[in-house]
Amino acid sequence: REHSDGTLGQKGVPEDLLFFYEHLRKGGGVVRVDQSLLLYRYHPGAATHSVLETTIWAHRVRFLEEQALPHWATFTIWNAGRQGRRLYRSLTAGSQRKVAAFCDVDENKIRKGFYCYEGSQERPKPRIPVLHFRAARPPFVICVKLQQKPTTVCEELQILLCHLTEFVSLATWKFFIQDLTGGAFEDNLRSLNLQEGRDFLHFS
């Protein structure tokens, strides 16, 4: 914890998430063990309730841009809906320029053919193609909602741990979260024969 630059222990700071990110930055890994190593005590006055979802989101986007996106010249955001568009708007201008397309299965979004970022200061405003997932090219940042919205930093960290599938299998990851797509998304993703970490990563 001494490497946290004094950010831990403050209200409104997702200290568990930041500590975990710093662990990864310093070369740390994650290995699953089938026993409880740490017990979180829940109570109404817990500091975790002071952490806003928008704060967690901002840290996650920053980490994505720092650790993953520099390795890709371009990428596709899987989900042309609200969550995918939110991710696009949250990226820096440089990362936005790397977004080659959105992909989806929604025929209405695909039929429209593009997403126009109205909030951009650029002229003309960016228009990003919206493709069927089979027509899109990897790598993908997947923004498909597969679980109920986390309500605490602890839940957010658990989901993040499950996303690190270099160490936790996809089957294990699915055990932890609630599938809200009826398995259709997993079937679509599996049909592309992609490798997680190289061809796609989850940001949901």
PDB file of C-alpha atoms in Angstrom:
ATOM      1  CA  ARG A   1       0.000   0.000   0.000  1.00  0.00           C
ATOM      2  CA  GLU A   2       2.984   2.324   0.324  1.00  0.00           C
ATOM      3  CA  HIS A   3       3.038   2.648  -3.486  1.00  0.00           C
ATOM      4  CA  SER A   4      -0.375   4.274  -3.703  1.00  0.00           C
ATOM      5  CA  ASP A   5       0.849   7.919  -3.700  1.00  0.00           C
ATOM      6  CA  GLY A   6      -1.263   8.748  -0.677  1.00  0.00           C
ATOM      7  CA  THR A   7      -4.608   8.111  -2.326  1.00  0.00           C
ATOM      8  CA  LEU A   8      -5.776   5.238  -0.128  1.00  0.00           C
ATOM      9  CA  GLY A   9      -8.040   5.735   2.826  1.00  0.00           C
ATOM     10  CA  GLN A  10      -9.794   8.823   1.472  1.00  0.00           C
ATOM     11  CA  LYS A  11     -13.551   9.048   1.080  1.00  0.00           C
ATOM     12  CA  GLY A  12     -14.707   8.856  -2.500  1.00  0.00           C
ATOM     13  CA  VAL A  13     -11.538   7.033  -3.614  1.00  0.00           C
ATOM     14  CA  PRO A  14     -11.846   3.427  -4.928  1.00  0.00           C
ATOM     15  CA  GLU A  15      -8.807   2.352  -2.952  1.00  0.00           C
ATOM     16  CA  ASP A  16      -9.149  -1.389  -3.634  1.00  0.00           C
ATOM     17  CA  LEU A  17      -9.312  -0.811  -7.369  1.00  0.00           C
ATOM     18  CA  LEU A  18      -6.347   1.596  -7.367  1.00  0.00           C
ATOM     19  CA  PHE A  19      -4.291  -0.752  -5.218  1.00  0.00           C
ATOM     20  CA  PHE A  20      -5.041  -3.600  -7.623  1.00  0.00           C
ATOM     21  CA  TYR A  21      -4.131  -1.500 -10.670  1.00  0.00           C
ATOM     22  CA  GLU A  22      -0.840  -0.504  -9.042  1.00  0.00           C
ATOM     23  CA  HIS A  23      -0.140  -4.169  -8.339  1.00  0.00           C
ATOM     24  CA  LEU A  24      -0.579  -4.941 -12.050  1.00  0.00           C
ATOM     25  CA  ARG A  25       1.546  -1.956 -13.115  1.00  0.00           C
ATOM     26  CA  LYS A  26       4.402  -3.281 -11.008  1.00  0.00           C
ATOM     27  CA  GLY A  27       4.256  -6.658 -12.728  1.00  0.00           C
ATOM     28  CA  GLY A  28       1.997  -8.460 -10.274  1.00  0.00           C
ATOM     29  CA  GLY A  29      -0.305 -11.245 -11.369  1.00  0.00           C
ATOM     30  CA  VAL A  30      -3.541 -12.888 -10.290  1.00  0.00           C
ATOM     31  CA  VAL A  31      -3.975 -16.565  -9.472  1.00  0.00           C
ATOM     32  CA  ARG A  32      -7.231 -18.160  -8.423  1.00  0.00           C
ATOM     33  CA  VAL A  33      -7.385 -20.078  -5.154  1.00  0.00           C
ATOM     34  CA  ASP A  34     -10.472 -21.954  -3.976  1.00  0.00           C
ATOM     35  CA  GLN A  35     -10.615 -20.452  -0.507  1.00  0.00           C
ATOM     36  CA  SER A  36     -11.378 -17.088   1.069  1.00  0.00           C
ATOM     37  CA  LEU A  37      -8.246 -15.037   1.690  1.00  0.00           C
ATOM     38  CA  LEU A  38      -9.891 -11.772   2.710  1.00  0.00           C
ATOM     39  CA  LEU A  39     -13.230 -10.982   4.288  1.00  0.00           C
ATOM     40  CA  TYR A  40     -14.883  -7.618   3.645  1.00  0.00           C
ATOM     41  CA  ARG A  41     -17.164  -6.367   6.408  1.00  0.00           C
ATOM     42  CA  TYR A  42     -20.291  -4.665   5.089  1.00  0.00           C
ATOM     43  CA  HIS A  43     -21.898  -1.857   7.086  1.00  0.00           C
ATOM     44  CA  PRO A  44     -23.946   1.222   6.112  1.00  0.00           C
ATOM     45  CA  GLY A  45     -21.122   3.617   6.994  1.00  0.00           C
ATOM     46  CA  ALA A  46     -18.503   1.865   4.862  1.00  0.00           C
ATOM     47  CA  ALA A  47     -16.306   4.194   2.814  1.00  0.00           C
ATOM     48  CA  THR A  48     -17.084   2.193  -0.322  1.00  0.00           C
ATOM     49  CA  HIS A  49     -20.531   3.834  -0.431  1.00  0.00           C
ATOM     50  CA  SER A  50     -18.892   7.230  -0.962  1.00  0.00           C
ATOM     51  CA  VAL A  51     -17.312   6.111  -4.244  1.00  0.00           C
ATOM     52  CA  LEU A  52     -19.286   7.251  -7.271  1.00  0.00           C
ATOM     53  CA  GLU A  53     -19.817   4.950 -10.240  1.00  0.00           C
ATOM     54  CA  THR A  54     -18.488   7.723 -12.468  1.00  0.00           C
ATOM     55  CA  THR A  55     -15.243   7.760 -10.470  1.00  0.00           C
ATOM     56  CA  ILE A  56     -14.782   4.014 -10.934  1.00  0.00           C
ATOM     57  CA  TRP A  57     -15.571   4.365 -14.633  1.00  0.00           C
ATOM     58  CA  ALA A  58     -12.977   7.124 -15.095  1.00  0.00           C
ATOM     59  CA  HIS A  59     -10.246   5.038 -13.453  1.00  0.00           C
ATOM     60  CA  ARG A  60     -11.159   2.004 -15.558  1.00  0.00           C
ATOM     61  CA  VAL A  61     -11.017   4.001 -18.795  1.00  0.00           C
ATOM     62  CA  ARG A  62      -7.662   5.475 -17.800  1.00  0.00           C
ATOM     63  CA  PHE A  63      -6.263   2.007 -17.098  1.00  0.00           C
ATOM     64  CA  LEU A  64      -7.612   0.690 -20.406  1.00  0.00           C
ATOM     65  CA  GLU A  65      -5.913   3.521 -22.291  1.00  0.00           C
ATOM     66  CA  GLU A  66      -2.699   3.062 -20.362  1.00  0.00           C
ATOM     67  CA  GLN A  67      -2.346  -0.712 -20.463  1.00  0.00           C
ATOM     68  CA  ALA A  68      -4.204  -2.042 -23.523  1.00  0.00           C
ATOM     69  CA  LEU A  69      -4.896   0.511 -26.230  1.00  0.00           C
ATOM     70  CA  PRO A  70      -1.238   1.499 -26.856  1.00  0.00           C
ATOM     71  CA  HIS A  71      -0.689  -2.023 -28.239  1.00  0.00           C
ATOM     72  CA  TRP A  72      -3.376  -1.624 -30.912  1.00  0.00           C
ATOM     73  CA  ALA A  73      -3.251   0.611 -33.975  1.00  0.00           C
ATOM     74  CA  THR A  74      -7.047   0.393 -34.293  1.00  0.00           C
ATOM     75  CA  PHE A  75      -9.832  -1.460 -32.525  1.00  0.00           C
ATOM     76  CA  THR A  76     -13.579  -2.104 -32.654  1.00  0.00           C
ATOM     77  CA  ILE A  77     -16.003  -1.385 -29.828  1.00  0.00           C
ATOM     78  CA  TRP A  78     -18.406  -4.320 -29.528  1.00  0.00           C
ATOM     79  CA  ASN A  79     -21.741  -2.663 -28.687  1.00  0.00           C
ATOM     80  CA  ALA A  80     -23.150   0.290 -30.559  1.00  0.00           C
ATOM     81  CA  GLY A  81     -25.601   0.914 -27.722  1.00  0.00           C
ATOM     82  CA  ARG A  82     -25.408   3.160 -24.693  1.00  0.00           C
ATOM     83  CA  GLN A  83     -22.454   1.486 -22.974  1.00  0.00           C
ATOM     84  CA  GLY A  84     -20.311   1.328 -26.101  1.00  0.00           C
ATOM     85  CA  ARG A  85     -21.028   4.946 -26.984  1.00  0.00           C
ATOM     86  CA  ARG A  86     -20.253   5.988 -23.429  1.00  0.00           C
ATOM     87  CA  LEU A  87     -16.866   4.312 -23.664  1.00  0.00           C
ATOM     88  CA  TYR A  88     -16.135   6.079 -26.952  1.00  0.00           C
ATOM     89  CA  ARG A  89     -17.028   9.479 -25.497  1.00  0.00           C
ATOM     90  CA  SER A  90     -14.862   8.801 -22.424  1.00  0.00           C
ATOM     91  CA  LEU A  91     -11.721   8.105 -24.456  1.00  0.00           C
ATOM     92  CA  THR A  92      -9.112  10.735 -25.192  1.00  0.00           C
ATOM     93  CA  ALA A  93      -9.145  12.202 -28.690  1.00  0.00           C
ATOM     94  CA  GLY A  94      -6.145  10.061 -29.606  1.00  0.00           C
ATOM     95  CA  SER A  95      -7.868   6.868 -28.509  1.00  0.00           C
ATOM     96  CA  GLN A  96     -11.092   7.885 -30.242  1.00  0.00           C
ATOM     97  CA  ARG A  97      -9.201   8.121 -33.519  1.00  0.00           C
ATOM     98  CA  LYS A  98      -8.201   4.474 -33.074  1.00  0.00           C
ATOM     99  CA  VAL A  99     -11.835   3.321 -33.068  1.00  0.00           C
ATOM    100  CA  ALA A 100     -12.333   1.793 -36.510  1.00  0.00           C
ATOM    101  CA  ALA A 101     -15.963   0.813 -35.935  1.00  0.00           C
ATOM    102  CA  PHE A 102     -18.685  -0.255 -33.562  1.00  0.00           C
ATOM    103  CA  CYS A 103     -20.198  -3.707 -33.998  1.00  0.00           C
ATOM    104  CA  ASP A 104     -23.529  -5.080 -32.863  1.00  0.00           C
ATOM    105  CA  VAL A 105     -26.315  -7.556 -33.594  1.00  0.00           C
ATOM    106  CA  ASP A 106     -29.113  -4.969 -33.476  1.00  0.00           C
ATOM    107  CA  GLU A 107     -30.449  -4.655 -37.014  1.00  0.00           C
ATOM    108  CA  ASN A 108     -31.674  -1.094 -36.458  1.00  0.00           C
ATOM    109  CA  LYS A 109     -28.243   0.135 -35.386  1.00  0.00           C
ATOM    110  CA  ILE A 110     -26.566  -1.722 -38.240  1.00  0.00           C
ATOM    111  CA  ARG A 111     -29.083  -0.398 -40.753  1.00  0.00           C
ATOM    112  CA  LYS A 112     -28.368   3.190 -39.710  1.00  0.00           C
ATOM    113  CA  GLY A 113     -24.749   2.464 -40.526  1.00  0.00           C
ATOM    114  CA  PHE A 114     -22.856   4.886 -38.292  1.00  0.00           C
ATOM    115  CA  TYR A 115     -22.635   6.670 -34.949  1.00  0.00           C
ATOM    116  CA  CYS A 116     -22.122  10.433 -35.084  1.00  0.00           C
ATOM    117  CA  TYR A 117     -20.386  11.904 -32.049  1.00  0.00           C
ATOM    118  CA  GLU A 118     -22.340  15.141 -31.699  1.00  0.00           C
ATOM    119  CA  GLY A 119     -20.299  16.294 -28.708  1.00  0.00           C
ATOM    120  CA  SER A 120     -17.061  16.443 -30.684  1.00  0.00           C
ATOM    121  CA  GLN A 121     -15.396  19.783 -31.391  1.00  0.00           C
ATOM    122  CA  GLU A 122     -14.092  18.426 -34.686  1.00  0.00           C
ATOM    123  CA  ARG A 123     -15.572  19.513 -38.001  1.00  0.00           C
ATOM    124  CA  PRO A 124     -16.944  17.491 -39.590  1.00  0.00           C
ATOM    125  CA  LYS A 125     -18.065  15.543 -36.546  1.00  0.00           C
ATOM    126  CA  PRO A 126     -16.722  11.979 -36.339  1.00  0.00           C
ATOM    127  CA  ARG A 127     -18.982   9.332 -37.906  1.00  0.00           C
ATOM    128  CA  ILE A 128     -17.960   5.850 -36.832  1.00  0.00           C
ATOM    129  CA  PRO A 129     -19.275   2.881 -38.844  1.00  0.00           C
ATOM    130  CA  VAL A 130     -21.628   0.405 -37.163  1.00  0.00           C
ATOM    131  CA  LEU A 131     -21.166  -3.133 -38.490  1.00  0.00           C
ATOM    132  CA  HIS A 132     -22.523  -6.591 -37.831  1.00  0.00           C
ATOM    133  CA  PHE A 133     -20.092  -8.357 -35.526  1.00  0.00           C
ATOM    134  CA  ARG A 134     -19.163 -10.855 -38.250  1.00  0.00           C
ATOM    135  CA  ALA A 135     -18.186  -8.015 -40.587  1.00  0.00           C
ATOM    136  CA  ALA A 136     -16.050  -6.244 -37.977  1.00  0.00           C
ATOM    137  CA  ARG A 137     -12.337  -6.767 -37.510  1.00  0.00           C
ATOM    138  CA  PRO A 138     -10.568  -7.476 -34.229  1.00  0.00           C
ATOM    139  CA  PRO A 139      -9.245  -6.476 -31.815  1.00  0.00           C
ATOM    140  CA  PHE A 140     -12.454  -5.795 -29.912  1.00  0.00           C
ATOM    141  CA  VAL A 141     -13.155  -3.927 -26.702  1.00  0.00           C
ATOM    142  CA  ILE A 142     -16.340  -5.662 -25.567  1.00  0.00           C
ATOM    143  CA  CYS A 143     -18.896  -3.479 -23.796  1.00  0.00           C
ATOM    144  CA  VAL A 144     -21.752  -5.983 -23.670  1.00  0.00           C
ATOM    145  CA  LYS A 145     -23.498  -5.915 -20.306  1.00  0.00           C
ATOM    146  CA  LEU A 146     -23.264  -9.390 -18.830  1.00  0.00           C
ATOM    147  CA  GLN A 147     -23.922  -8.628 -15.177  1.00  0.00           C
ATOM    148  CA  GLN A 148     -26.052  -6.483 -12.975  1.00  0.00           C
ATOM    149  CA  LYS A 149     -24.545  -3.075 -12.260  1.00  0.00           C
ATOM    150  CA  PRO A 150     -22.042  -3.277  -9.366  1.00  0.00           C
ATOM    151  CA  THR A 151     -23.129  -1.348  -6.294  1.00  0.00           C
ATOM    152  CA  THR A 152     -19.841  -1.278  -4.399  1.00  0.00           C
ATOM    153  CA  VAL A 153     -16.143  -1.088  -5.135  1.00  0.00           C
ATOM    154  CA  CYS A 154     -15.807  -4.644  -3.814  1.00  0.00           C
ATOM    155  CA  GLU A 155     -18.247  -5.915  -6.429  1.00  0.00           C
ATOM    156  CA  GLU A 156     -16.488  -3.887  -9.122  1.00  0.00           C
ATOM    157  CA  LEU A 157     -13.148  -5.386  -8.117  1.00  0.00           C
ATOM    158  CA  GLN A 158     -14.579  -8.911  -8.127  1.00  0.00           C
ATOM    159  CA  ILE A 159     -15.840  -8.399 -11.679  1.00  0.00           C
ATOM    160  CA  LEU A 160     -12.480  -6.963 -12.718  1.00  0.00           C
ATOM    161  CA  LEU A 161     -10.677  -9.977 -11.270  1.00  0.00           C
ATOM    162  CA  CYS A 162     -12.948 -12.268 -13.224  1.00  0.00           C
ATOM    163  CA  HIS A 163     -12.127 -10.400 -16.425  1.00  0.00           C
ATOM    164  CA  LEU A 164      -8.443 -11.276 -16.075  1.00  0.00           C
ATOM    165  CA  THR A 165      -8.907 -14.533 -17.922  1.00  0.00           C
ATOM    166  CA  GLU A 166      -5.204 -15.096 -18.472  1.00  0.00           C
ATOM    167  CA  PHE A 167      -5.475 -16.488 -14.945  1.00  0.00           C
ATOM    168  CA  VAL A 168      -9.197 -17.228 -14.610  1.00  0.00           C
ATOM    169  CA  SER A 169     -10.917 -19.292 -17.268  1.00  0.00           C
ATOM    170  CA  LEU A 170     -13.940 -18.005 -19.171  1.00  0.00           C
ATOM    171  CA  ALA A 171     -16.012 -20.755 -17.567  1.00  0.00           C
ATOM    172  CA  THR A 172     -14.986 -19.536 -14.110  1.00  0.00           C
ATOM    173  CA  TRP A 173     -15.630 -15.923 -15.095  1.00  0.00           C
ATOM    174  CA  LYS A 174     -19.164 -16.850 -16.208  1.00  0.00           C
ATOM    175  CA  PHE A 175     -19.744 -18.497 -12.838  1.00  0.00           C
ATOM    176  CA  PHE A 176     -19.192 -15.204 -11.034  1.00  0.00           C
ATOM    177  CA  ILE A 177     -21.459 -12.974 -13.123  1.00  0.00           C
ATOM    178  CA  GLN A 178     -25.049 -13.053 -14.207  1.00  0.00           C
ATOM    179  CA  ASP A 179     -25.487 -13.534 -17.940  1.00  0.00           C
ATOM    180  CA  LEU A 180     -28.084 -11.090 -19.252  1.00  0.00           C
ATOM    181  CA  THR A 181     -27.912 -12.178 -22.908  1.00  0.00           C
ATOM    182  CA  GLY A 182     -29.202 -15.724 -22.540  1.00  0.00           C
ATOM    183  CA  GLY A 183     -25.848 -17.053 -23.718  1.00  0.00           C
ATOM    184  CA  ALA A 184     -26.202 -15.501 -27.186  1.00  0.00           C
ATOM    185  CA  PHE A 185     -23.245 -13.179 -26.781  1.00  0.00           C
ATOM    186  CA  GLU A 186     -20.925 -15.965 -25.648  1.00  0.00           C
ATOM    187  CA  ASP A 187     -22.002 -18.086 -28.616  1.00  0.00           C
ATOM    188  CA  ASN A 188     -21.320 -15.222 -31.035  1.00  0.00           C
ATOM    189  CA  LEU A 189     -17.926 -14.517 -29.523  1.00  0.00           C
ATOM    190  CA  ARG A 190     -16.952 -18.192 -29.487  1.00  0.00           C
ATOM    191  CA  SER A 191     -17.891 -18.536 -33.157  1.00  0.00           C
ATOM    192  CA  LEU A 192     -15.134 -16.094 -34.132  1.00  0.00           C
ATOM    193  CA  ASN A 193     -12.369 -18.280 -32.627  1.00  0.00           C
ATOM    194  CA  LEU A 194     -10.615 -15.322 -31.043  1.00  0.00           C
ATOM    195  CA  GLN A 195      -7.982 -15.284 -28.325  1.00  0.00           C
ATOM    196  CA  GLU A 196      -8.703 -13.174 -25.264  1.00  0.00           C
ATOM    197  CA  GLY A 197      -6.008 -10.632 -24.486  1.00  0.00           C
ATOM    198  CA  ARG A 198      -4.825 -10.595 -28.084  1.00  0.00           C
ATOM    199  CA  ASP A 199      -8.038 -10.280 -30.106  1.00  0.00           C
ATOM    200  CA  PHE A 200     -10.450  -8.940 -27.499  1.00  0.00           C
ATOM    201  CA  LEU A 201     -10.882  -7.809 -23.931  1.00  0.00           C
ATOM    202  CA  HIS A 202     -13.914  -7.145 -21.761  1.00  0.00           C
ATOM    203  CA  PHE A 203     -14.892  -3.666 -20.617  1.00  0.00           C
ATOM    204  CA  SER A 204     -18.467  -4.034 -19.395  1.00  0.00           C
TER     205      SER A 204
END
